[in-house]
Every structure is written in C-alpha cells, then in structure tokens.
Short mmCIF file of C-alpha atoms in Angstrom, two decimals:
data_model
loop_
_atom_site.label_atom_id
_atom_site.label_comp_id
_atom_site.label_asym_id
_atom_site.label_seq_id
_atom_site.Cartn_x
_atom_site.Cartn_y
_atom_site.Cartn_z
CA MET I 1 0.00 0.00 0.00
CA LYS I 2 2.79 2.39 0.96
CA LYS I 3 4.73 1.63 -2.25
CA SER I 4 1.60 2.17 -4.30
CA LEU I 5 1.04 5.55 -2.63
CA ILE I 6 4.62 6.64 -3.32
CA ALA I 7 4.32 5.56 -6.95
CA LEU I 8 1.06 7.51 -7.26
CA LEU I 9 2.68 10.62 -5.78
CA VAL I 10 5.56 10.35 -8.27
CA LEU I 11 3.09 10.07 -11.14
CA VAL I 12 1.13 13.08 -9.91
CA GLN I 13 4.29 15.16 -9.50
CA SER I 14 5.41 14.21 -13.00
CA ALA I 15 2.03 15.12 -14.42
CA VAL I 16 1.94 18.58 -12.87
CA ALA I 17 5.62 19.40 -13.42
CA GLU I 18 6.02 22.28 -15.79
CA PRO I 19 8.05 21.53 -18.94
CA PRO I 20 11.26 23.53 -19.21
CA THR I 21 10.82 26.94 -20.83
CA PRO I 22 13.23 28.33 -23.45
CA ASN I 23 14.82 30.33 -20.64
CA ASP I 24 15.30 27.12 -18.61
CA GLN I 25 16.89 25.48 -21.66
CA ALA I 26 19.16 28.50 -22.20
CA ARG I 27 20.37 28.56 -18.60
CA PHE I 28 21.12 24.84 -18.79
CA LEU I 29 23.09 25.15 -22.03
CA ALA I 30 24.91 28.15 -20.52
CA GLY I 31 25.99 26.06 -17.53
CA LEU I 32 24.26 28.36 -15.03
CA PRO I 33 22.91 27.23 -11.61
CA GLN I 34 19.82 25.03 -11.86
CA GLU I 35 18.27 25.30 -8.39
CA GLY I 36 14.48 25.33 -8.77
CA SER I 37 14.69 24.59 -12.49
CA PRO I 38 12.74 21.75 -14.14
CA LEU I 39 16.16 20.67 -15.41
CA ALA I 40 17.76 20.47 -11.95
CA GLN I 41 17.76 16.67 -11.93
CA LEU I 42 19.34 16.52 -15.39
CA ALA I 43 21.99 18.97 -14.17
CA MET I 44 23.12 16.45 -11.57
CA ARG I 45 24.87 14.48 -14.30
CA GLY I 46 28.61 14.74 -14.59
CA GLU I 47 28.40 16.08 -18.14
CA PHE I 48 26.61 19.21 -16.96
CA ASN I 49 29.02 19.82 -14.08
CA SER I 50 32.03 19.62 -16.41
CA HIS I 51 30.24 21.86 -18.90
CA ALA I 52 29.42 24.46 -16.25
CA LYS I 53 32.95 24.55 -14.83
CA GLU I 54 34.59 24.94 -18.24
CA LEU I 55 32.16 27.65 -19.35
CA ASP I 56 32.55 29.50 -16.04
CA ALA I 57 36.32 29.60 -16.52
CA ALA I 58 36.15 30.65 -20.17
CA TRP I 59 33.56 33.31 -19.41
CA ALA I 60 35.52 34.74 -16.49
CA ASP I 61 38.56 35.10 -18.72
CA ALA I 62 36.54 36.78 -21.50
CA GLU I 63 34.91 39.14 -19.01
CA GLU I 64 38.21 40.31 -17.59
CA ARG I 65 40.09 40.50 -20.87
CA GLN I 66 37.44 41.86 -23.22
CA LEU I 67 33.79 42.17 -22.23
CA THR I 68 34.16 44.37 -19.14
CA PRO I 69 36.60 46.75 -20.91
CA ILE I 70 34.19 47.03 -23.87
CA ARG I 71 31.27 47.91 -21.58
CA ALA I 72 33.35 50.58 -19.86
CA TRP I 73 34.75 52.09 -23.05
CA ALA I 74 31.84 51.94 -25.52
CA PRO I 75 29.64 54.69 -23.95
CA LEU I 76 32.61 57.07 -24.24
CA GLY I 77 33.92 55.99 -27.63
CA LEU I 78 30.62 55.28 -29.44
CA PRO I 79 28.14 57.52 -27.60
CA GLU I 80 25.60 57.93 -30.40
CA ALA I 81 25.29 54.19 -30.99
CA VAL I 82 25.54 52.80 -27.45
CA SER I 83 22.86 55.02 -25.92
CA ASP I 84 20.52 54.53 -28.88
CA THR I 85 17.53 52.19 -28.67
CA ALA I 86 17.30 51.98 -32.47
CA PRO I 87 17.64 48.51 -34.04
CA LEU I 88 21.12 47.09 -34.58
CA LEU I 89 21.93 45.43 -37.92
CA TYR I 90 24.87 43.02 -37.65
CA VAL I 91 25.85 41.42 -40.97
CA PHE I 92 28.25 38.46 -41.37
CA SER I 93 27.55 37.88 -37.68
CA GLY I 94 27.22 34.15 -37.23
CA PRO I 95 25.39 33.62 -33.91
CA ASP I 96 27.42 36.39 -32.23
CA PHE I 97 24.79 37.99 -30.03
CA LEU I 98 27.49 38.32 -27.37
CA HIS I 99 29.39 41.22 -28.92
CA ALA I 100 26.24 42.83 -30.30
CA HIS I 101 24.82 43.04 -26.79
CA THR I 102 28.11 43.96 -25.13
CA PHE I 103 28.66 46.95 -27.42
CA PHE I 104 24.98 47.91 -27.80
CA PRO I 105 22.99 46.83 -24.73
CA ASN I 106 20.17 49.31 -25.34
CA ALA I 107 19.08 48.28 -28.84
CA SER I 108 15.39 47.52 -29.03
CA THR I 109 15.99 44.96 -31.77
CA TYR I 110 19.02 42.96 -32.87
CA VAL I 111 19.12 41.67 -36.45
CA LEU I 112 21.88 39.15 -37.16
CA ALA I 113 22.49 37.79 -40.65
CA ALA I 114 24.86 35.00 -41.71
CA VAL I 115 24.91 31.78 -43.70
CA GLU I 116 24.94 29.40 -40.72
CA PRO I 117 21.66 27.43 -40.37
CA VAL I 118 19.03 28.44 -37.82
CA GLY I 119 18.14 25.03 -36.43
CA LEU I 120 15.28 24.28 -34.06
CA PRO I 121 14.80 25.47 -30.46
CA PRO I 122 16.95 23.05 -28.43
CA ASP I 123 15.44 20.60 -25.95
CA VAL I 124 18.01 18.90 -23.76
CA THR I 125 15.40 16.57 -22.25
CA LYS I 126 15.29 14.67 -25.54
CA LEU I 127 18.99 13.83 -25.48
CA SER I 128 20.32 10.52 -24.20
CA GLU I 129 23.19 10.54 -21.71
CA GLY I 130 25.76 10.02 -24.45
CA GLU I 131 24.16 12.60 -26.73
CA LEU I 132 24.05 15.18 -23.95
CA GLY I 133 27.74 14.97 -23.21
CA ALA I 134 28.76 15.12 -26.88
CA SER I 135 26.36 17.99 -27.58
CA LEU I 136 27.61 20.08 -24.68
CA ARG I 137 31.24 19.50 -25.71
CA ASN I 138 30.54 20.62 -29.28
CA LEU I 139 28.64 23.63 -28.02
CA ARG I 140 31.60 24.67 -25.87
CA HIS I 141 33.93 24.20 -28.81
CA SER I 142 31.82 26.52 -30.95
CA ILE I 143 31.64 29.15 -28.24
CA ASN I 144 35.27 29.04 -27.09
CA ALA I 145 36.60 30.62 -30.29
CA SER I 146 34.32 33.60 -29.84
CA LEU I 147 35.26 33.95 -26.19
CA SER I 148 38.99 33.59 -26.85
CA PHE I 149 39.39 35.48 -30.13
CA SER I 150 36.13 37.52 -30.42
CA PHE I 151 35.08 35.73 -33.61
CA PHE I 152 33.78 32.36 -34.78
CA ILE I 153 35.88 30.14 -37.03
CA THR I 154 33.37 29.47 -39.80
CA ALA I 155 34.61 26.04 -40.90
CA ASP I 156 34.83 24.75 -37.33
CA MET I 157 31.44 26.18 -36.43
CA LYS I 158 29.80 24.56 -39.45
CA LYS I 159 31.17 21.20 -38.33
CA ASP I 160 30.21 21.71 -34.68
CA LEU I 161 26.68 22.91 -35.44
CA GLN I 162 25.94 19.78 -37.47
CA ALA I 163 27.72 17.17 -35.37
CA THR I 164 25.09 16.54 -32.69
CA LYS I 165 21.38 16.89 -32.04
CA LEU I 166 21.88 20.46 -30.79
CA THR I 167 22.04 21.80 -34.32
CA GLY I 168 22.08 25.26 -35.84
CA THR I 169 22.78 28.63 -34.28
CA LEU I 170 19.96 28.65 -31.73
CA PRO I 171 21.87 26.74 -29.00
CA VAL I 172 24.73 29.26 -29.26
CA LEU I 173 22.30 32.19 -29.16
CA TYR I 174 20.66 30.64 -26.08
CA VAL I 175 24.01 30.48 -24.27
CA PHE I 176 24.92 34.09 -25.06
CA LEU I 177 21.50 35.40 -24.06
CA ALA I 178 21.60 33.58 -20.73
CA ARG I 179 25.21 34.50 -19.97
CA CYS I 180 24.52 38.15 -20.82
CA GLY I 181 21.84 38.20 -18.12
CA CYS I 182 18.83 38.25 -20.44
CA HIS I 183 15.59 36.37 -19.77
CA ILE I 184 14.10 34.61 -22.80
CA GLN I 185 10.33 34.90 -23.09
CA ASN I 186 9.53 33.30 -26.45
CA VAL I 187 11.33 31.61 -29.35
CA GLU I 188 9.94 30.76 -32.76
CA ASN I 189 11.16 29.78 -36.19
CA ILE I 190 10.13 32.31 -38.83
CA TRP I 191 10.51 32.94 -42.55
CA LEU I 192 10.38 36.03 -44.78
CA ASP I 193 8.17 36.41 -47.83
CA ALA I 194 9.30 38.36 -50.91
CA GLU I 195 8.19 41.68 -49.37
CA GLY I 196 10.09 41.04 -46.13
CA LYS I 197 7.02 40.21 -44.07
CA VAL I 198 7.42 37.73 -41.23
CA LEU I 199 5.74 34.35 -41.69
CA THR I 200 5.39 31.76 -38.94
CA ASP I 201 3.63 28.92 -40.77
CA LYS I 202 5.06 28.90 -44.28
CA GLU I 203 8.65 28.06 -45.19
CA THR I 204 10.51 30.23 -47.70
CA LYS I 205 14.07 30.72 -48.95
CA THR I 206 14.85 33.02 -45.99
CA PRO I 207 14.55 31.15 -42.69
CA GLY I 208 15.15 32.78 -39.35
CA ALA I 209 14.37 32.81 -35.67
CA ARG I 210 12.73 35.43 -33.48
CA ILE I 211 13.56 35.55 -29.79
CA THR I 212 11.80 37.97 -27.47
CA PHE I 213 13.51 38.57 -24.14
CA LEU I 214 13.92 40.92 -21.23
CA GLY I 215 17.24 42.75 -21.14
CA THR I 216 19.46 43.28 -18.14
CA LYS I 217 17.37 46.25 -17.02
CA GLY I 218 14.08 44.40 -17.54
CA GLN I 219 13.38 46.13 -20.86
CA PRO I 220 11.69 44.11 -23.66
CA GLN I 221 14.01 43.42 -26.58
CA THR I 222 13.90 41.24 -29.70
CA LEU I 223 16.59 39.22 -31.45
CA TYR I 224 16.23 38.12 -35.08
CA TYR I 225 18.66 35.73 -36.70
CA PHE I 226 18.39 35.08 -40.45
CA ALA I 227 20.26 32.40 -42.37
CA THR I 228 20.73 34.17 -45.68
CA ASN I 229 23.29 34.81 -48.38
CA ILE I 230 23.83 38.57 -48.72
CA ALA I 231 26.10 38.48 -51.77
CA SER I 232 24.91 40.94 -54.40
CA TRP I 233 23.80 38.25 -56.85
CA SER I 234 21.75 36.54 -54.14
CA LEU I 235 20.08 39.77 -52.98
CA LYS I 236 19.17 40.53 -56.59
CA GLN I 237 17.35 37.20 -56.81
CA ASP I 238 15.75 37.47 -53.37
CA ALA I 239 15.69 40.83 -51.57
CA SER I 240 13.41 39.66 -48.75
CA PHE I 241 16.07 40.28 -46.09
CA LEU I 242 16.65 43.87 -47.24
CA ARG I 243 12.89 44.48 -47.45
CA PHE I 244 12.60 43.29 -43.84
CA CYS I 245 15.37 45.68 -42.81
CA ASP I 246 13.59 48.52 -44.63
CA GLY I 247 10.86 48.24 -42.03
CA LEU I 248 13.25 48.90 -39.17
CA GLY I 249 13.83 52.55 -40.02
CA MET I 250 16.93 54.17 -38.59
CA MET I 251 19.45 51.51 -37.61
CA ASN I 252 22.94 51.25 -36.23
CA GLY I 253 25.31 48.98 -38.14
CA PHE I 254 27.92 46.59 -36.78
CA THR I 255 30.27 44.02 -38.25
CA LYS I 256 33.62 42.43 -37.49
CA SER I 257 35.68 39.47 -38.64
CA ALA I 258 33.72 39.71 -41.89
CA SER I 259 36.32 38.03 -44.13
CA TYR I 260 36.79 41.37 -45.96
CA LEU I 261 33.79 40.42 -48.11
CA MET I 262 32.66 44.02 -48.56
CA HIS I 263 36.06 44.69 -50.14
CA LEU I 264 34.91 42.52 -53.05
CA SER I 265 32.67 43.53 -55.94
CA GLU I 266 30.32 40.64 -55.13
CA PHE I 267 29.22 42.37 -51.90
CA THR I 268 28.76 46.00 -52.92
CA THR I 269 24.97 45.82 -52.51
CA ILE I 270 25.09 45.17 -48.77
CA ARG I 271 27.94 47.68 -48.40
CA ASP I 272 25.86 50.40 -50.05
CA TYR I 273 22.78 49.39 -48.06
CA LEU I 274 24.62 49.89 -44.78
CA LEU I 275 25.92 53.29 -45.91
CA THR I 276 22.45 54.51 -46.86
CA HIS I 277 20.33 52.92 -44.11
CA CYS I 278 22.44 53.14 -40.95
CA HIS I 279 22.94 56.16 -38.72
CA THR I 280 26.20 54.76 -37.32
CA MET I 281 28.60 52.02 -38.40
CA THR I 282 30.94 50.25 -35.97
CA GLN I 283 33.41 47.74 -37.40
CA ASP I 284 36.93 46.45 -37.61
CA ASP I 285 38.99 46.83 -40.78
CA SER I 286 37.35 43.74 -42.36
CA GLY I 287 34.06 45.62 -42.86
CA ILE I 288 33.39 48.49 -45.25
CA PRO I 289 36.71 49.66 -46.74
CA TRP I 290 37.98 52.89 -45.20
CA ARG I 291 38.07 54.56 -48.62
CA ASP I 292 34.42 53.68 -49.34
CA PHE I 293 32.91 55.81 -46.59
CA PRO I 294 31.70 58.92 -48.49
CA ARG I 295 33.18 61.78 -46.49
CA ASP I 296 30.54 64.27 -47.64
CA THR I 297 27.86 62.23 -45.80
CA TRP I 298 29.87 60.40 -43.13
CA ASP I 299 32.15 61.42 -40.28
CA VAL I 300 34.58 58.56 -39.77
CA ARG I 301 37.25 58.04 -37.16
CA ALA I 302 39.35 55.15 -35.94
CA PHE I 303 40.63 53.73 -32.66
CA GLY I 304 43.36 51.37 -31.63
CA TRP I 305 46.05 50.46 -34.14
CA TYR I 306 46.26 49.21 -37.74
CA PRO I 307 48.81 46.42 -38.15
CA GLY I 308 47.17 45.35 -41.42
CA PRO I 309 45.21 42.14 -42.05
CA ILE I 310 46.33 38.74 -40.85
CA ALA I 311 48.25 36.67 -43.42
CA LEU I 312 45.13 34.91 -44.70
CA PHE I 313 43.74 38.26 -45.89
CA LYS I 314 46.96 40.11 -46.69
CA GLN I 315 45.61 41.17 -50.09
CA HIS I 316 43.16 43.49 -48.32
CA TYR I 317 45.74 45.84 -46.83
CA GLN I 318 44.35 49.41 -46.85
CA PRO I 319 47.02 52.05 -47.52
CA GLU I 320 44.53 54.89 -46.91
CA LEU I 321 43.74 53.53 -43.47
CA ALA I 322 47.42 53.06 -42.66
CA GLU I 323 48.04 56.68 -43.67
CA TYR I 324 45.27 57.84 -41.32
CA TYR I 325 46.96 56.08 -38.41
CA ARG I 326 50.36 57.53 -39.33
CA ASN I 327 49.09 61.10 -39.61
CA ASN I 328 46.69 61.26 -36.66
CA GLU I 329 46.82 60.79 -32.93
CA VAL I 330 44.48 57.80 -32.71
CA PRO I 331 42.99 56.93 -29.29
CA ALA I 332 43.82 53.50 -27.92
CA ILE I 333 41.21 50.90 -26.99
CA PRO I 334 41.54 48.69 -23.87
CA PHE I 335 40.50 45.45 -25.59
CA GLY I 336 41.10 43.36 -28.69
CA ILE I 337 38.53 42.84 -31.45
CA GLY I 338 38.35 41.08 -34.82
CA TYR I 339 41.03 38.97 -36.48
CA GLN I 340 43.81 41.02 -34.86
CA TRP I 341 42.32 40.13 -31.50
CA ARG I 342 45.30 40.80 -29.28
CA PRO I 343 45.28 44.04 -27.25
CA LYS I 344 47.12 46.96 -28.86
CA GLN I 345 46.83 45.33 -32.31
CA SER I 346 43.14 45.80 -33.02
CA THR I 347 41.51 48.25 -35.39
CA LEU I 348 38.10 49.75 -34.63
CA ILE I 349 36.38 52.10 -37.08
CA TYR I 350 33.36 54.22 -36.15
CA GLY I 351 31.32 56.23 -38.61
CA VAL I 352 28.37 58.55 -37.98
CA SER I 353 26.11 59.57 -40.85
CA LYS I 354 25.64 63.31 -41.39
CA THR I 355 22.31 62.80 -43.15
CA MET I 356 18.83 62.30 -41.75
CA VAL I 357 17.57 58.74 -41.97
CA ARG I 358 13.93 58.13 -42.90
CA LYS I 359 11.35 56.99 -40.37
CA ALA I 360 10.55 53.33 -39.96
CA ILE I 361 8.02 51.51 -42.06
CA PRO I 362 6.25 49.18 -39.62
CA VAL I 363 7.24 45.52 -39.89
CA VAL I 364 3.99 43.74 -40.68
CA GLU I 365 3.19 40.07 -40.25
CA GLU I 366 0.96 38.77 -43.01
CA PRO I 367 -2.39 37.49 -41.68
CA ALA I 368 -2.66 33.72 -41.89
CA ALA I 369 -5.82 33.94 -44.00
CA GLN I 370 -3.99 35.84 -46.74
CA ARG I 371 -1.00 33.52 -47.02
#
C-alpha cells in the first residue's frame, strides 16, 4: 500500500511538473545554476558539471580581458550608438549575439544575418546521456573561439553545429542570451516572404528565428537571426532580407571578422545598403573599406592600431587607413577585437552619418488567412 502511494505521488508530481521553458533550456546550455529549475535533476549528471565549470572559466577570462573593458569604453567611444535604442543590424555575424549586446545593450531589436543554419529550439530533455555529453562538448567548442578570439571560425562552427542533435545557431544564441543576463520569453522559427514580411507557418528561402527577451534592465528586446546569403547576386534574386530591414527605419550597423567580403565587388549591394540605411557604423577593418565611406555624408574616425590584415587576408591591406593612423593621434582601446584580436593590435572604425535617416516603415506580419 505504501509503495503504491509513493508511486502515485511520483506520477502526480510528473504530471503537474512544468516543462522547461526556453529560458530554462538556455540557462542549462549556458551552464548556469539550476536550483528550482525543471532541469535540476538533469543537471546532476557529470556532463553538466564539467560543462558548467569549463564555461565559467572561459567566461571569467573573457569578461576580464574583453567584455568588461568594452562595456566601460563603448559609452565614451561610441556615444551615439551605445545610448541609442534603435535597431542594430549586424551582418556576417554568425550567432554572435554576445558582442552585439556587449557593445549595444540598449538596442530595441538585434538583427543578425549570416549563412549558418538556424536550427530548431533546443530541448536537452530529448537527449540521451551520451548525446548530452557530446552535444555540450561541441557547443563549448563553438563558443570558445568567440570567447577567446572575439570571432567564430566558420569552418569549425559549421562542423560543430551539425555534429550533434543540438544543431544550428539557436543553441549558441541561447548560451549568449543567458550568460549576458537576459531572460528569454519566447522563441519561434520564422521565414520572410518576398516583401520582407514575417511568416510563422510557411517556409521560404529566408529562414530565421525570433527571440523575445527581457534585457538586463528588464526592458523588452527582440533578437532576429536570419540564415541568408547577402552576396549581391543573391540579394538581386531574393531581396526579402533587405525588405525586412527597410521596415526597421533608422538603424545602427555593426560588423567584425567579416572576411573582408565588402572589399569585393560581389558584396557591394550590402555595403551600399549599410551606408544609406544606418545612422552609425561600428566595425573592424574587415568591414566596409575605409576609402568607401563617403566623407561628404559620413564622419569617420578610428581607434586602436592598424597592423594590417592577418596573413590569410593580406591582399586586403588598406594604404589609406594606414596613412590615417600615421598622420593622426588615434585613441587606444583597452580590448582586442576582430582577427587582430590581441590588445594593442586591433583596429576599430566608427562612422556617424551626417544625413537624416527616414522613419521606420512598420514591420507587418501577413495574416494567416492571406497567405
């Protein structure tokens, strides 16, 4: 009788237990404390403890070496962009919400665009013991490059994001949101139609994810990630991503470790879009070429130092930028950023548009009945 009663109580408790929310999943993947979480029992496994300890150590190092100095410096160095609540457009981003939020914590909306797949909202409860350990290891491997060098290694990330059942960029975004102190409210897979309208029940060529969350001050914010090719030829065939961005109105732009793609003729469309649709542009030297900022409509200045590109991209040396550093007293920055990630070797470029940017066109979701 007593055993039957205990079994009944266990069944009742299981029936009424709340399933883990996206925020619970994010805190688990981020290796954060699980007291009171529906995932607390799962966190008792050795795989989670190892994951949490390694992430704690990597995060502490990144905080001291880079993230805390950025937060202290950015309001002084980039005042127009950091204090602004306008949307932030981050192209060639991968799942790098971390640096977007660290530089621009007040943005109402973050729009990240890269070629890495979106994936599905992760659910760690569906992983076996072996799958959980392997998935957490791969997740750490993907994240460690960003924490150590400030950028993702594309080839490694592609392999890591496909190697286990925690696929796509969403698990990485979950970790960064949780570790940045944000509280996820809702996550959904979305798509864009040809006019840039958000669809939630019809797949198209432009998949994405929309995450609504509360920021560190309790303010509502939204993160969009789109898996899309923004080469000029691709945007000519399908401009849905640009049409979506049109609806955001005045934006701030950000990019780094962008493989110098906007130095190539194949990426002039997105380069010109940033220059005509963003109020500010923050980047390293791998973004818009220094010479391509039109000085009649942009005020541009630089920080740090310009040692030139790393060997892999040596063909993209910018003599005009080097001359600027030689002829001007350029303020230092207390952190590293981009491919030249070591302190005192990094280049940071900041441009502010002199022109007025048009008001936003509301982003409209197409009613289901009209799809």
